[in-house]
């Protein structure tokens, strides 16, 4: 049973990758017929927005007999298009595609809308201080601050539908899904804050991070490409903090969380930029001396070049 | 072409910073000033964190003053004894300044402090220069020749103890005023990202009575070494020196300064000073405006490094 299932899973995964590659490459409507070994043939639509209701002439051949033993439980698995991304001096952001498949999918076609998939990519937690200005004698001055000991440096959510339609707040909260439930921890100096104050500070962090496009949400970002295959595109701005990223995929049906899957993604600094950053933080004194030497060298070179021109 | 600045942690167009370096370099070549007091506010306007702007600008001033200092040294226009005393004071001031930056950043008031310092300093200097240049232009038009200041008079500076002989400057004065001046200028260099020539040169001429021919060389000598020390201190204590950004500003700056110097020769001194005063006052107003007007967003975030 186990090995059969694994094989089955592998077939789906390989089809998934095949379909996806083709879709990405062609970028147009290509109806694909997967290998004939697959029980019901899957008509793949070119990732339309999930809410569009096309006729979908799917050969709806549910294998389920009316009063049979319970169906195998659905589970989800996924992967990212690039697992390791190098950030160099000319890094201007990158796009990532997350794709996955629902095992034992019971939906007839991509448009059935039986499942909801939510994908959350979160960056390494960082420490930060949030400050608030207020008017003191006519000047806008930072007057209060709150320290966060852990805030995801990047947080992107993509889902098949708006989150409030996917599941209840309690379910979303327990999994940390959504801007209202981004896992953040306050420094203990903030323990006297009231609930509305905490909300105000949290909202400010989310708002400012959203403004930098480090926090993003796409309510219709996940699209099913077949009865079990789905995909979603994410975008990371150039200011993203390097480190380990976690991609979590949640599978819901009727507001119930059926399965989750986690995969990793690494963003690394490379090239000159990597060198400069590591040098500055690991050997600050020599970095300072090095910067001065560059400045002296550049200044002397310039005066040599221009004086020679004058002479 | 966008470039990611590793310390400023921002991505911006490569040519924006080279262009900024060139514009400020042009102005400094034209007016014969350092340009740090224009570049630091400009970097802050672009979105570079103010502490990074200050630390990086120190590195740029090293580049722009080293060639001048060398040229003055070849012409024997440096009073090394005076310069060393100014430099000793400058390094002490810089150490205090860098610590002050560190403490102010910790409590989240560095931005405010930098802006207030700039508004005050640029406001005062701009106003004084404006008045002086308007008077000079009027006098030039009416054709009255005003007698230049009398030299050799003694003031309170000459009654202080610890007197030393400065052969190159032909002075016999106390070491306390140059030392204090050095400390003050070093402190300014560290907290504002300026060389401090605009304060040191008038103070040396009017307070210390140093002969004009050695003033520029000696102050350039001091500025080169103090800003070099400040760069290293900022890099060590605050990690706020962006070498990539500094290099871009330097490249733009050296080119701009050459053209600025040519343009400066075509304008009269008092007209130049009037123009510069106008620019200085505009920058001061723009900075003051950012403190007074309601900021769209009351909150701000500062990263605290790795947990």
XYZ file of C-alpha atoms in Angstrom:
618
model
C 0.000 0.000 0.000
C 2.703 2.397 1.066
C 4.897 1.803 -1.937
C 1.937 1.915 -4.275
C 0.904 5.187 -2.837
C 4.372 6.561 -3.087
C 4.526 5.491 -6.690
C 1.208 7.117 -7.293
C 2.419 10.261 -5.646
C 5.527 10.210 -7.734
C 3.536 9.861 -10.948
C 1.420 12.832 -10.020
C 4.452 14.826 -9.120
C 6.181 14.035 -12.390
C 3.059 14.878 -14.328
C 2.718 18.002 -12.288
C 6.205 19.115 -13.145
C 5.712 18.209 -16.788
C 2.448 20.076 -17.076
C 3.804 23.032 -15.268
C 6.951 23.315 -17.328
C 4.898 23.168 -20.483
C 2.468 25.761 -19.195
C 5.228 28.071 -18.136
C 7.122 27.666 -21.380
C 4.205 28.019 -23.711
C 2.378 30.485 -21.533
C -0.759 29.882 -23.568
C -3.688 27.578 -23.588
C -2.415 24.098 -24.219
C -4.692 21.226 -23.423
C -2.533 18.446 -22.191
C -3.305 14.767 -21.930
C -1.334 13.145 -19.181
C -0.043 9.589 -19.343
C -2.793 7.072 -19.942
C -1.990 5.255 -16.712
C -3.738 8.034 -14.825
C -7.316 6.928 -13.943
C -9.483 9.851 -15.129
C -7.950 11.964 -17.835
C -7.322 15.489 -16.660
C -8.272 18.353 -18.901
C -5.870 21.085 -18.016
C -6.941 24.612 -18.470
C -4.221 27.265 -18.733
C -4.516 28.487 -15.168
C -7.559 30.718 -15.454
C -8.698 32.811 -12.515
C -10.542 30.264 -10.419
C -13.862 32.062 -10.447
C -14.363 32.033 -14.232
C -16.928 29.316 -14.992
C -16.046 27.704 -18.314
C -18.129 24.787 -19.582
C -15.426 22.280 -18.610
C -16.432 19.135 -20.445
C -14.584 17.034 -17.921
C -15.217 13.331 -18.138
C -16.531 13.407 -14.592
C -15.908 9.833 -13.734
C -15.733 9.766 -10.005
C -14.353 6.429 -8.964
C -16.315 6.632 -5.741
C -19.093 4.034 -5.431
C -22.137 5.332 -3.549
C -21.826 3.562 -0.197
C -18.217 2.557 -0.147
C -15.626 2.602 2.660
C -14.292 6.144 3.314
C -12.068 7.564 0.631
C -8.381 7.991 1.323
C -7.772 11.328 2.979
C -6.438 14.130 0.791
C -2.986 15.436 1.360
C -0.944 18.162 -0.273
C 2.637 18.488 -1.381
C 4.480 21.239 -3.171
C 7.771 22.623 -4.349
C 9.242 25.934 -5.419
C 10.634 26.811 -8.823
C 14.024 27.801 -7.421
C 15.334 26.573 -4.122
C 18.429 28.693 -3.988
C 18.487 32.286 -5.153
C 21.688 34.297 -5.293
C 21.478 37.977 -4.478
C 24.154 39.959 -6.269
C 24.860 43.674 -6.564
C 22.462 44.044 -9.442
C 19.702 42.015 -7.769
C 16.445 43.754 -8.532
C 14.058 41.268 -7.055
C 12.940 37.908 -8.291
C 9.877 35.858 -9.032
C 9.206 32.451 -7.562
C 6.621 29.918 -8.572
C 5.195 27.528 -6.034
C 3.455 24.507 -7.457
C 1.924 21.522 -5.804
C -0.650 18.811 -6.028
C -3.484 17.416 -3.971
C -3.205 13.687 -3.430
C -6.428 11.730 -3.670
C -8.159 14.732 -5.083
C -11.903 14.326 -5.141
C -12.651 17.302 -7.320
C -13.726 16.680 -10.840
C -11.914 19.508 -12.512
C -9.884 22.624 -11.853
C -13.067 24.650 -11.666
C -14.883 22.558 -9.099
C -13.638 24.757 -6.288
C -13.832 21.904 -3.816
C -10.490 22.734 -2.266
C -8.929 25.908 -1.057
C -5.191 26.199 -1.092
C -3.326 28.857 0.861
C 0.409 29.318 0.339
C 2.447 31.336 2.808
C 6.105 32.187 2.217
C 7.811 33.681 5.228
C 11.357 34.949 5.545
C 13.724 34.501 8.463
C 12.495 36.248 11.618
C 14.242 39.517 12.418
C 14.352 41.877 15.370
C 13.110 45.382 14.855
C 12.033 48.544 16.590
C 8.851 50.303 15.549
C 8.619 53.976 16.395
C 5.735 56.368 16.415
C 5.918 60.105 15.895
C 3.768 62.682 17.583
C 3.694 66.434 17.484
C 5.823 68.051 20.176
C 5.786 71.839 20.060
C 5.198 71.907 16.308
C 7.792 69.292 15.410
C 7.071 65.701 14.486
C 9.253 63.648 16.761
C 9.550 59.943 17.597
C 7.930 59.707 21.004
C 7.131 56.059 21.565
C 8.644 52.801 20.449
C 8.073 49.083 20.714
C 10.666 46.378 20.217
C 9.756 43.189 18.412
C 11.994 40.223 19.085
C 10.721 38.317 16.077
C 8.954 39.493 12.952
C 9.082 37.638 9.633
C 11.279 39.701 7.341
C 9.108 38.649 4.402
C 5.553 37.363 4.401
C 3.549 36.603 1.307
C 0.153 34.919 1.181
C -1.512 33.589 -1.876
C -4.846 31.791 -1.834
C -7.567 30.467 -4.087
C -10.150 32.788 -2.506
C -10.172 35.604 0.056
C -9.052 34.165 3.380
C -12.315 34.905 5.200
C -14.067 32.622 2.719
C -11.474 29.891 3.109
C -11.690 29.280 6.846
C -12.725 30.830 10.135
C -10.454 33.243 11.970
C -9.752 30.632 14.631
C -8.378 28.208 12.070
C -6.376 30.942 10.327
C -5.043 32.231 13.621
C -3.833 28.837 14.812
C -1.803 28.441 11.626
C -0.620 32.036 11.481
C -2.258 32.704 8.120
C -3.129 36.259 7.147
C -1.856 39.727 7.966
C -3.897 39.735 11.175
C -2.116 36.637 12.405
C 1.474 37.075 11.231
C 3.539 35.480 13.987
C 5.235 38.361 15.809
C 6.647 38.429 19.314
C 7.006 41.589 21.343
C 9.927 42.298 23.615
C 8.953 41.937 27.261
C 9.175 45.719 27.670
C 5.890 45.808 25.734
C 3.982 43.579 28.153
C 1.902 46.468 29.536
C 0.364 47.317 26.181
C -3.379 47.007 25.872
C -4.951 44.864 23.162
C -5.861 47.838 20.917
C -2.320 49.211 21.297
C -0.846 45.850 20.338
C -3.097 45.781 17.311
C -2.047 49.316 16.365
C 1.659 48.399 16.483
C 1.169 45.110 14.651
C -0.877 46.818 11.968
C 1.815 49.475 11.602
C 4.491 46.825 11.032
C 2.327 45.053 8.453
C 1.449 48.325 6.725
C 5.062 49.514 6.499
C 6.266 46.109 5.313
C 3.456 46.042 2.755
C 4.551 49.445 1.574
C 8.027 48.021 0.905
C 6.340 45.059 -0.805
C 7.932 42.743 1.755
C 4.460 41.703 2.887
C 2.095 40.787 0.086
C -1.252 39.186 -0.338
C -2.917 37.867 -3.449
C -6.459 36.699 -2.728
C -6.841 34.853 -6.000
C -3.189 33.996 -6.507
C -3.477 30.229 -6.349
C -5.042 28.597 -9.372
C -5.762 24.950 -9.937
C -4.390 23.715 -13.227
C -6.132 20.365 -13.073
C -8.140 18.407 -10.601
C -5.144 18.094 -8.323
C -2.429 20.410 -9.569
C -2.136 24.062 -8.511
C 0.347 26.855 -8.829
C 0.993 30.386 -7.663
C 3.518 33.074 -8.477
C 5.299 35.169 -5.852
C 7.475 38.161 -6.191
C 10.354 39.227 -3.968
C 11.545 42.825 -4.074
C 15.229 43.749 -4.117
C 15.102 44.841 -0.479
C 14.262 41.345 0.722
C 16.436 40.114 3.586
C 18.549 37.143 2.654
C 18.284 33.912 4.606
C 16.146 30.824 4.868
C 12.562 31.081 3.697
C 9.809 28.701 4.587
C 7.016 27.914 2.186
C 3.936 26.413 3.831
C 1.052 25.080 1.791
C -2.327 24.586 3.467
C -5.104 22.513 1.955
C -8.665 23.324 3.064
C -12.026 21.799 2.243
C -15.183 23.445 3.576
C -13.199 25.486 6.045
C -11.428 22.440 7.451
C -7.654 22.197 7.325
C -6.904 18.849 5.693
C -3.190 18.865 5.174
C -0.107 21.074 5.231
C 3.226 20.821 3.541
C 6.427 22.763 4.213
C 9.339 23.335 1.915
C 12.436 25.508 2.202
C 13.986 28.145 0.030
C 17.300 29.928 0.476
C 18.263 33.427 -0.512
C 21.992 33.988 -0.401
C 24.166 36.964 -0.993
C 26.820 36.475 -3.606
C 29.456 38.367 -5.486
C 30.834 41.763 -4.536
C 27.735 42.630 -2.559
C 28.124 39.524 -0.397
C 31.774 40.318 0.148
C 31.089 43.927 1.176
C 28.314 42.996 3.573
C 30.206 40.200 5.290
C 33.369 42.272 5.454
C 31.513 45.210 7.044
C 29.945 43.095 9.767
C 32.666 40.520 10.422
C 35.740 42.747 10.308
C 34.430 46.275 10.839
C 37.812 47.811 11.588
C 39.529 46.457 8.486
C 36.453 47.319 6.449
C 36.773 50.922 7.644
C 40.478 50.992 6.774
C 39.722 49.424 3.396
C 37.057 52.069 2.647
C 39.484 54.854 3.570
C 42.157 53.348 1.322
C 39.701 53.211 -1.579
C 38.767 56.837 -0.957
C 42.416 57.964 -0.748
C 43.278 55.973 -3.859
C 40.346 57.404 -5.815
C 41.107 60.953 -4.710
C 44.788 60.674 -5.663
C 44.037 58.970 -8.950
C 41.599 61.735 -9.858
C 44.017 64.510 -9.057
C 46.763 62.729 -11.016
C 44.526 62.278 -14.084
C 43.162 65.832 -14.073
C 46.460 67.528 -13.268
C 48.110 65.682 -16.121
C 45.381 66.872 -18.453
C 45.935 70.440 -17.340
C 49.705 70.331 -17.722
C 20.723 50.097 -14.031
C 19.825 49.338 -10.434
C 22.380 48.539 -7.810
C 21.835 47.140 -4.341
C 23.649 49.005 -1.609
C 24.697 46.438 0.988
C 24.833 48.672 4.061
C 22.138 51.200 3.226
C 20.020 48.130 2.366
C 18.294 49.758 -0.525
C 18.212 49.327 -4.242
C 18.521 52.389 -6.406
C 19.714 53.513 -9.778
C 23.465 53.532 -10.180
C 23.400 56.810 -12.107
C 21.290 58.561 -9.484
C 24.168 58.412 -7.007
C 26.868 59.150 -9.588
C 24.732 62.100 -10.700
C 24.318 63.308 -7.135
C 28.061 63.026 -6.616
C 28.649 64.974 -9.830
C 26.157 67.754 -8.966
C 27.506 68.301 -5.487
C 31.048 67.925 -6.841
C 30.250 70.608 -9.425
C 29.003 72.971 -6.730
C 31.962 72.291 -4.463
C 34.381 72.798 -7.338
C 32.610 76.034 -8.272
C 32.426 77.465 -4.767
C 35.584 75.869 -3.394
C 33.746 74.200 -0.517
C 33.740 70.581 0.633
C 30.170 69.754 -0.212
C 29.511 67.384 2.691
C 26.903 69.734 4.077
C 24.966 69.443 0.786
C 25.560 65.759 0.111
C 24.413 64.419 3.489
C 20.945 66.077 3.320
C 20.645 65.022 -0.333
C 21.362 61.393 0.599
C 18.759 61.601 3.369
C 16.198 62.972 0.875
C 16.928 59.979 -1.394
C 15.982 57.580 1.371
C 19.421 56.538 2.596
C 19.172 56.073 6.388
C 20.593 59.228 7.992
C 23.261 57.344 9.957
C 24.473 55.644 6.759
C 24.441 58.991 4.953
C 26.655 60.528 7.635
C 29.076 57.571 7.834
C 29.406 57.194 4.072
C 29.830 60.914 3.477
C 32.859 60.881 5.784
C 34.510 58.440 3.359
C 33.669 60.637 0.403
C 35.205 63.699 2.044
C 38.443 61.748 2.496
C 38.573 61.299 -1.277
C 37.713 64.888 -2.120
C 40.129 66.455 0.373
C 43.149 64.180 -0.046
C 44.126 65.524 -3.463
C 43.725 69.114 -2.268
C 45.794 68.400 0.822
C 48.547 66.859 -1.314
C 48.603 69.833 -3.655
C 48.872 72.221 -0.693
C 51.638 70.099 0.800
C 53.646 70.339 -2.427
C 53.291 74.128 -2.238
C 54.388 73.998 1.442
C 51.127 75.589 2.543
C 50.555 73.338 5.551
C 51.462 74.328 9.091
C 52.084 70.809 10.389
C 52.384 71.839 14.043
C 49.076 73.669 13.959
C 47.589 70.875 11.844
C 48.655 68.201 14.311
C 47.045 70.036 17.230
C 43.836 70.525 15.216
C 44.006 66.856 14.242
C 44.504 65.614 17.823
C 41.459 67.602 18.876
C 39.593 66.415 15.801
C 40.093 62.753 16.613
C 38.915 63.268 20.197
C 35.829 65.086 18.872
C 35.217 62.352 16.334
C 35.334 59.616 18.992
C 32.725 61.504 21.037
C 30.669 62.217 17.942
C 30.556 58.563 16.841
C 29.527 57.518 20.371
C 26.839 60.212 20.321
C 25.540 58.840 17.009
C 25.433 55.358 18.516
C 23.532 56.503 21.612
C 21.083 58.653 19.615
C 20.369 55.820 17.199
C 19.614 53.514 20.107
C 16.918 55.837 21.405
C 15.613 56.567 17.911
C 16.396 60.288 17.891
C 19.319 60.431 15.490
C 17.219 61.498 12.484
C 15.741 64.361 14.463
C 19.142 65.357 15.800
C 20.783 65.394 12.360
C 17.960 67.407 10.826
C 17.927 69.931 13.672
C 21.714 70.323 13.478
C 21.536 70.889 9.750
C 18.636 73.336 9.934
C 20.494 75.361 12.565
C 23.872 75.279 10.901
C 22.721 75.806 7.326
C 20.225 78.439 8.430
C 22.844 80.494 10.261
C 25.570 80.106 7.653
C 23.196 80.676 4.740
C 21.773 83.829 6.291
C 25.202 85.258 7.135
C 26.514 84.513 3.667
C 23.414 85.988 2.058
C 23.764 89.249 4.005
C 27.484 89.439 3.361
C 27.157 88.774 -0.380
C 24.291 91.272 -0.799
C 26.395 93.929 0.909
C 29.386 93.032 -1.240
C 27.317 93.219 -4.432
C 25.895 96.615 -3.385
C 29.341 97.958 -2.590
C 30.714 96.690 -5.877
C 27.882 98.507 -7.678
C 28.336 101.783 -5.767
C 32.098 101.566 -6.203
C 33.053 102.106 -2.549
C 36.197 100.314 -1.496
C 36.082 99.106 2.082
C 39.317 98.820 3.992
C 40.219 95.222 4.690
C 40.443 93.953 8.239
C 43.419 94.963 10.298
C 45.748 92.107 11.157
C 48.062 91.600 14.083
C 45.639 92.864 16.695
C 45.525 90.918 19.900
C 42.276 89.434 21.218
C 41.258 87.130 24.089
C 42.766 84.148 22.252
C 46.210 85.560 22.910
C 45.770 85.768 26.667
C 45.301 81.994 27.198
C 48.045 79.833 28.777
C 50.014 76.943 27.131
C 51.539 79.205 24.509
C 53.307 77.618 21.590
C 55.287 78.923 18.683
C 53.917 78.114 15.203
C 56.748 78.944 12.815
C 54.928 78.349 9.568
C 52.019 80.553 10.651
C 54.343 83.066 12.323
C 52.229 82.889 15.473
C 52.882 82.610 19.195
C 49.546 81.573 20.675
C 48.027 79.190 23.184
C 47.432 75.579 22.053
C 43.955 75.616 23.650
C 42.007 77.447 20.887
C 43.248 75.228 18.002
C 42.695 72.119 20.138
C 39.131 73.187 21.024
C 38.429 74.110 17.427
C 39.703 70.677 16.387
C 37.435 68.905 18.885
C 34.407 70.868 17.699
C 35.096 70.230 14.021
C 35.791 66.530 14.664
C 32.498 66.219 16.524
C 30.644 67.868 13.621
C 32.391 65.555 11.149
C 31.167 62.511 13.051
C 27.564 63.555 13.655
C 26.832 65.483 10.464
C 29.036 63.912 7.812
C 30.820 67.149 6.973
C 34.482 68.075 6.754
C 33.958 71.212 8.800
C 36.053 73.506 6.624
C 33.261 76.108 6.560
C 33.735 76.551 10.310
C 37.442 75.874 10.597
C 38.576 78.273 7.862
C 36.808 81.383 9.226
C 37.753 80.454 12.795
C 41.437 80.129 11.850
C 41.429 83.416 9.967
C 39.459 85.573 12.389
C 40.093 83.907 15.750
C 43.571 82.430 15.491
C 44.840 84.964 12.927
C 46.525 82.244 10.888
C 47.853 83.701 7.612
C 45.416 83.025 4.755
C 47.990 81.187 2.634
C 48.361 78.361 5.175
C 44.716 78.243 6.311
C 43.366 76.169 3.426
C 46.265 73.689 3.382
C 46.243 73.183 7.142
C 42.489 72.703 7.321
C 42.560 70.247 4.387
C 45.316 68.334 6.187
C 43.166 68.120 9.305
C 39.970 67.256 7.391
C 41.637 64.415 5.468
C 42.842 62.663 8.589
C 39.830 63.406 10.788
C 37.331 62.162 8.187
C 39.512 59.061 7.642
C 39.435 58.365 11.382
C 35.689 59.099 11.452
C 35.081 56.633 8.618
C 36.922 53.886 10.494
C 35.137 54.731 13.765
C 31.695 54.712 12.110
C 32.514 51.407 10.412
C 33.611 49.873 13.705
C 31.036 51.311 16.084
C 27.914 51.723 13.968
C 28.442 49.674 10.771
C 27.063 52.601 8.821
C 29.685 53.060 6.093
C 28.527 51.884 2.690
C 31.662 51.387 0.597
C 29.678 50.850 -2.608
C 27.722 54.064 -2.142
C 30.891 55.952 -1.205
C 32.618 54.794 -4.374
C 29.711 55.940 -6.563
C 29.661 59.361 -4.899
C 33.440 59.681 -5.240
C 33.396 58.835 -8.961
C 30.657 61.410 -9.594
C 32.271 63.924 -7.251
C 35.740 64.040 -8.782
C 34.326 64.515 -12.278
C 31.828 67.165 -11.187
C 34.435 69.109 -9.257
C 36.616 69.563 -12.359
C 33.792 71.143 -14.337
C 32.660 73.141 -11.304
C 36.096 74.696 -10.957
C 36.005 75.825 -14.612
C 32.500 77.270 -14.206
C 33.523 79.011 -10.980
C 36.208 81.008 -12.757
C 33.584 82.707 -14.908
C 31.543 84.061 -11.990
C 32.394 86.870 -9.591
C 33.143 85.993 -5.955
C 30.176 87.819 -4.429
C 27.768 86.385 -7.002
C 29.080 82.917 -6.230
C 28.562 83.449 -2.511
C 25.042 84.756 -3.119
C 24.212 81.628 -5.148
C 25.709 79.310 -2.575
C 23.845 81.089 0.224
C 20.625 80.570 -1.713
C 21.287 76.838 -2.109
C 22.222 76.466 1.555
C 19.020 78.223 2.683
C 16.881 76.094 0.365
C 18.329 72.882 1.787
C 17.757 74.190 5.335
C 14.131 75.053 4.525
C 13.510 71.691 2.926
C 14.880 69.932 6.029
C 12.869 72.118 8.405
C 9.753 71.425 6.342
C 10.179 67.665 6.883
C 10.009 68.215 10.646
C 7.035 70.575 10.660
C 4.669 69.121 8.112
C 2.495 66.177 9.117
C 4.237 62.991 8.023
C 1.891 60.752 6.056
C 3.011 57.795 8.115
C 3.592 58.253 11.834
C 5.275 54.886 12.284
C 8.722 53.797 11.193
C 10.707 50.587 11.460
C 14.359 50.067 12.277
C 16.011 46.692 11.946
C 18.025 45.553 14.931
C 20.302 43.052 13.276
C 20.261 39.331 13.717
C 18.483 37.889 16.746
